[in-house]
PDB file of C-alpha atoms in Angstrom:
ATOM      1  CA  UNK A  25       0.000   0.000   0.000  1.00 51.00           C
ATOM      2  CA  UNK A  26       1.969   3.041  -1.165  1.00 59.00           C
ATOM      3  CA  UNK A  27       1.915   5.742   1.539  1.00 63.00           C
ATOM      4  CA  UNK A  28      -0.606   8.365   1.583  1.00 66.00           C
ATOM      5  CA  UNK A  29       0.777  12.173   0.738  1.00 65.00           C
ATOM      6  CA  UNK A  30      -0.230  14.768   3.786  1.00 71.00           C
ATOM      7  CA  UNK A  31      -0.566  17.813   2.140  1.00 75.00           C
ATOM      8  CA  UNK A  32      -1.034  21.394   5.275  1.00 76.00           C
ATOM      9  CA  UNK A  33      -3.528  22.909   3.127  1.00 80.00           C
ATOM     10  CA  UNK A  34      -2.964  25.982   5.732  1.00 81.00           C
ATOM     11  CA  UNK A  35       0.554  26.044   5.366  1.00 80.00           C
ATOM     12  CA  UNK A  36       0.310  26.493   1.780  1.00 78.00           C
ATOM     13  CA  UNK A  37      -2.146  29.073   1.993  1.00 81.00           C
ATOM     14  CA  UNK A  38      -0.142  30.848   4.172  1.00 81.00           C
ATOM     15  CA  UNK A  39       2.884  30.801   2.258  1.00 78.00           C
ATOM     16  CA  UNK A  40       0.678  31.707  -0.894  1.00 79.00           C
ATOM     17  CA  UNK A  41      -0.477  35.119   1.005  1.00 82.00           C
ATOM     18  CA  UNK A  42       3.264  35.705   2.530  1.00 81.00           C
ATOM     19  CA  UNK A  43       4.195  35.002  -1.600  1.00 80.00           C
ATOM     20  CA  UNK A  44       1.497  37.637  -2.607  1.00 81.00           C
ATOM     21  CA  UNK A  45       2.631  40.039   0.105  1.00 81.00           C
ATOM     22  CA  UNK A  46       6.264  39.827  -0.587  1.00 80.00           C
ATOM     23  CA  UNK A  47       5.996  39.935  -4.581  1.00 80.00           C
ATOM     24  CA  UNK A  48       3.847  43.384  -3.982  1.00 80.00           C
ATOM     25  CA  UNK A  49       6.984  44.581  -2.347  1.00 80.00           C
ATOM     26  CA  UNK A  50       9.832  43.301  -4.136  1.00 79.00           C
ATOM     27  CA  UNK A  51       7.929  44.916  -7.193  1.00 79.00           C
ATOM     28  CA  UNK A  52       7.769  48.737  -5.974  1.00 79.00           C
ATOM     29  CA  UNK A  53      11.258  47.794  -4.663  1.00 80.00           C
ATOM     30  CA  UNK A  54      12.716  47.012  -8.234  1.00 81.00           C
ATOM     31  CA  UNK A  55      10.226  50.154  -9.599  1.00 82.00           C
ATOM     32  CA  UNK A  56      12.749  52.595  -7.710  1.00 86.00           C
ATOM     33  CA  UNK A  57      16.244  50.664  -8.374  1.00 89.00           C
ATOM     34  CA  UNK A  58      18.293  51.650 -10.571  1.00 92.00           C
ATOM     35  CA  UNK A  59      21.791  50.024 -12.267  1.00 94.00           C
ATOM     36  CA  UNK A  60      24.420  51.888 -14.312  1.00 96.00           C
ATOM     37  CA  UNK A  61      26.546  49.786 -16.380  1.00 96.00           C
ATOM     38  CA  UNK A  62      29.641  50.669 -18.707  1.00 97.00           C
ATOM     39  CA  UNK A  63      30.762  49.901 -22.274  1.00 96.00           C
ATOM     40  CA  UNK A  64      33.677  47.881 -22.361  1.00 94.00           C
ATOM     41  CA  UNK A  65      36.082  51.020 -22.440  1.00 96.00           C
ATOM     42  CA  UNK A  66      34.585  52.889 -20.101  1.00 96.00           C
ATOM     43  CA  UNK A  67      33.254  55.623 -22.220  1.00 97.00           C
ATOM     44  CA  UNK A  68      29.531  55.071 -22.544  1.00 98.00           C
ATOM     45  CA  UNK A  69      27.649  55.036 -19.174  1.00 98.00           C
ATOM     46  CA  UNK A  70      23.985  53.993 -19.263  1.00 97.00           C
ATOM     47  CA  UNK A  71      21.916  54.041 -16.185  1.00 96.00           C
ATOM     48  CA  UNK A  72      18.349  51.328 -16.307  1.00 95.00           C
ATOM     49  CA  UNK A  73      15.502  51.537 -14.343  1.00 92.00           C
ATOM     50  CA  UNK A  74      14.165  48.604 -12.399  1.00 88.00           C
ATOM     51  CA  UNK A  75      11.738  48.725 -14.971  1.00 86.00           C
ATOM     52  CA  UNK A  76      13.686  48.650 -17.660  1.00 87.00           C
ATOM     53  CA  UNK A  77      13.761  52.034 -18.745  1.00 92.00           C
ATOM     54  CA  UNK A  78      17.400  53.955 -20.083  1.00 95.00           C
ATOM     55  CA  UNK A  79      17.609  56.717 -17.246  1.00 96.00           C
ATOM     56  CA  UNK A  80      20.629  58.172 -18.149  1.00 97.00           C
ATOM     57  CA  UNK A  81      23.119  57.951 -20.808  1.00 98.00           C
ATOM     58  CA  UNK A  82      26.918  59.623 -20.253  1.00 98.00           C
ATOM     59  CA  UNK A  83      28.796  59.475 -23.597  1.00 98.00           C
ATOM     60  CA  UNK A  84      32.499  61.188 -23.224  1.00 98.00           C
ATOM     61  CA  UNK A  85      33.237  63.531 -25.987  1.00 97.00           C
ATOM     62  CA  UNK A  86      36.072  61.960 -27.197  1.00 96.00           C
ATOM     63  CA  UNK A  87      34.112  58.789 -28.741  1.00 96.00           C
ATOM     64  CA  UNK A  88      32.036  60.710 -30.905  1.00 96.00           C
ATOM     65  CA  UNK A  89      33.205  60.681 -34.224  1.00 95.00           C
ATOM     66  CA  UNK A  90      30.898  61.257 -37.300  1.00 94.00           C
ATOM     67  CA  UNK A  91      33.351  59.172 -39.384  1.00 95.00           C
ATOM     68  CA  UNK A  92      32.373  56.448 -37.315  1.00 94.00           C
ATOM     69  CA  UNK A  93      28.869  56.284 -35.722  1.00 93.00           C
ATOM     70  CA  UNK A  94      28.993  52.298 -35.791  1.00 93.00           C
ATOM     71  CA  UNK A  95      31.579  52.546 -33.280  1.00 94.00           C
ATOM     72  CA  UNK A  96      29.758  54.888 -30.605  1.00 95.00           C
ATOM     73  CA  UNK A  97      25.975  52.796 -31.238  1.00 94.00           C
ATOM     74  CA  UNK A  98      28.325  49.516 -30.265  1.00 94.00           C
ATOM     75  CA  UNK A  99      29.595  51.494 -27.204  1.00 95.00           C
ATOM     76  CA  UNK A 100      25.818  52.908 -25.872  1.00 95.00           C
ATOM     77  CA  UNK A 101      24.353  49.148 -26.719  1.00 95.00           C
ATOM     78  CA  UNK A 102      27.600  47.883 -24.233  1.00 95.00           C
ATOM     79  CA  UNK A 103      26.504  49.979 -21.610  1.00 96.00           C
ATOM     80  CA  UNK A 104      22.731  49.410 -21.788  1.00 96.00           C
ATOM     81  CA  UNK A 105      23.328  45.807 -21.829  1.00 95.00           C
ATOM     82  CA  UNK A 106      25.764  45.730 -19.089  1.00 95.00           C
ATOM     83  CA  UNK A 107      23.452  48.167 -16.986  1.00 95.00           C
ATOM     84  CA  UNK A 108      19.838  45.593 -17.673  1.00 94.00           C
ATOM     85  CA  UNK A 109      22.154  42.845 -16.938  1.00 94.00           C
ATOM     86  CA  UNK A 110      22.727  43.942 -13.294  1.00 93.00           C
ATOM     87  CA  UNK A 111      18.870  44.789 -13.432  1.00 92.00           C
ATOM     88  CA  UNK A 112      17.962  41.099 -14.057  1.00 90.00           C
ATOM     89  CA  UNK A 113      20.763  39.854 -11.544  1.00 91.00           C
ATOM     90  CA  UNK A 114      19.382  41.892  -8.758  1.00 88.00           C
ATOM     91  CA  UNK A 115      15.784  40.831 -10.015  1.00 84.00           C
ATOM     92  CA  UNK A 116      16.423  36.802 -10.074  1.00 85.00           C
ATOM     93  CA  UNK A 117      18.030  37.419  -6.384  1.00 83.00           C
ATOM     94  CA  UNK A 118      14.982  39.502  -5.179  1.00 79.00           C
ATOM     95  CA  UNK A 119      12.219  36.761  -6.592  1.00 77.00           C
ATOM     96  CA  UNK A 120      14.560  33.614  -5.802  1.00 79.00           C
ATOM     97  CA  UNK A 121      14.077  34.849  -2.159  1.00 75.00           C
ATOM     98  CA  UNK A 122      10.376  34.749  -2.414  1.00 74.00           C
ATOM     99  CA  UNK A 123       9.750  31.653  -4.028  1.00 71.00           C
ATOM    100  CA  UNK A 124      12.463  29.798  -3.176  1.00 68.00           C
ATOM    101  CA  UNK A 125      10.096  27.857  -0.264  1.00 60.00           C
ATOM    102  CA  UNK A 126       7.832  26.919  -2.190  1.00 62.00           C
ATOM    103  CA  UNK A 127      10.281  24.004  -3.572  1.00 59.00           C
ATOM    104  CA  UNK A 128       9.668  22.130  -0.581  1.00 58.00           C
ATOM    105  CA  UNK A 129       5.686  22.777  -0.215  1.00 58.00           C
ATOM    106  CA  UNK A 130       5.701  21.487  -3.867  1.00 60.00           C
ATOM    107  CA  UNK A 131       7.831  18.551  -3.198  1.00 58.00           C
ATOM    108  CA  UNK A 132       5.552  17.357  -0.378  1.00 56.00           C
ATOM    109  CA  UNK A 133       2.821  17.650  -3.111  1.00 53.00           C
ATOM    110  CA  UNK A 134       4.305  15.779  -5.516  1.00 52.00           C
ATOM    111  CA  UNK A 135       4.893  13.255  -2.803  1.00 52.00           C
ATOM    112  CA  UNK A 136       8.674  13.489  -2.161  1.00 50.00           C
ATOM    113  CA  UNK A 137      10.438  13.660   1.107  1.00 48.00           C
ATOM    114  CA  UNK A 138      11.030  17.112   1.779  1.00 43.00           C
ATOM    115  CA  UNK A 139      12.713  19.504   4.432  1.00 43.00           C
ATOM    116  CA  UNK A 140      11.240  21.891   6.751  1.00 40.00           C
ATOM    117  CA  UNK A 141      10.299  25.334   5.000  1.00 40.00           C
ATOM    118  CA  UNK A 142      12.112  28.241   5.962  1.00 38.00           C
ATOM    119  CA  UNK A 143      10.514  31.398   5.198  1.00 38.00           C
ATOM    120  CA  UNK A 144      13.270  33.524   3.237  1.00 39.00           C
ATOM    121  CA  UNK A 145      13.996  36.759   4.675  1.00 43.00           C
ATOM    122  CA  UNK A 146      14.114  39.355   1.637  1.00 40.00           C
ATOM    123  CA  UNK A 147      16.652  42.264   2.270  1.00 43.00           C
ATOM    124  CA  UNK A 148      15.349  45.577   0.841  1.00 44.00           C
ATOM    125  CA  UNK A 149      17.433  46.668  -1.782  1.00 36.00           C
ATOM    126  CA  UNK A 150      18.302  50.231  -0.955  1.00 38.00           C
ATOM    127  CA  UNK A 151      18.937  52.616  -4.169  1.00 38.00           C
ATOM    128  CA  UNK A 152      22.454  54.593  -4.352  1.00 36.00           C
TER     129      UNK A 152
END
């Protein structure tokens, strides 16, 4: 007889509405962060929004050359990049945080052995 799965149907719930809570938060938290990032010769600065958005853009007079544009639209599309990469690193760590309990709720659904939850403390990200 294979063993019966007990599923805390509160437990769940309550980690759904701690889930709901905590998204709500880390959302208006990435809203207000921002990340600057660099082309690869330190020229170009670009500054991203948590949502995404080019904030700021630095260029240093000495890379623009109208015998050349190709060369300064490589170094702004560096910097963007490099800035909405550190966006979506600081995003996956916010949101790993959050769900990263539900693994083991999951798991006892699915009817594998799994460990105590421990409810992930998110750390505010504080904007420079």
């Amino acid at each position: 007889m294979p063993d019966e799965v007990q599923i805390d149907f509160s437990a769940l719930a309550d980690r759904a509405r701690w889930m709901q809570g905590a998204v709500a938060g880390a959302q208006d938290d990435l809203r207000t962060m921002e990340a600057t990032g660099h082309s690869s010769d330190g020229m170009v600065t670009a500054t991203v929004s948590g949502d995404s958005r080019v904030v700021d853009l630095r260029i240093h007079p000495s890379v623009i050359d109208p015998d050349d544009p190709d060369r300064l639209a490589v170094l702004v599309l560096q910097a963007i990049d490099s800035a909405h990469d550190t966006v979506n690193e600081r995003r996956t760590e916010v949101f790993s945080g959050i769900t990263g309990g539900l693994q083991s709720i999951l798991a006892g659904v699915n009817g594998e052995q799994s460990e105590p939850a421990v409810v992930p403390r998110m750390s505010k990200y504080r904007p420079r």
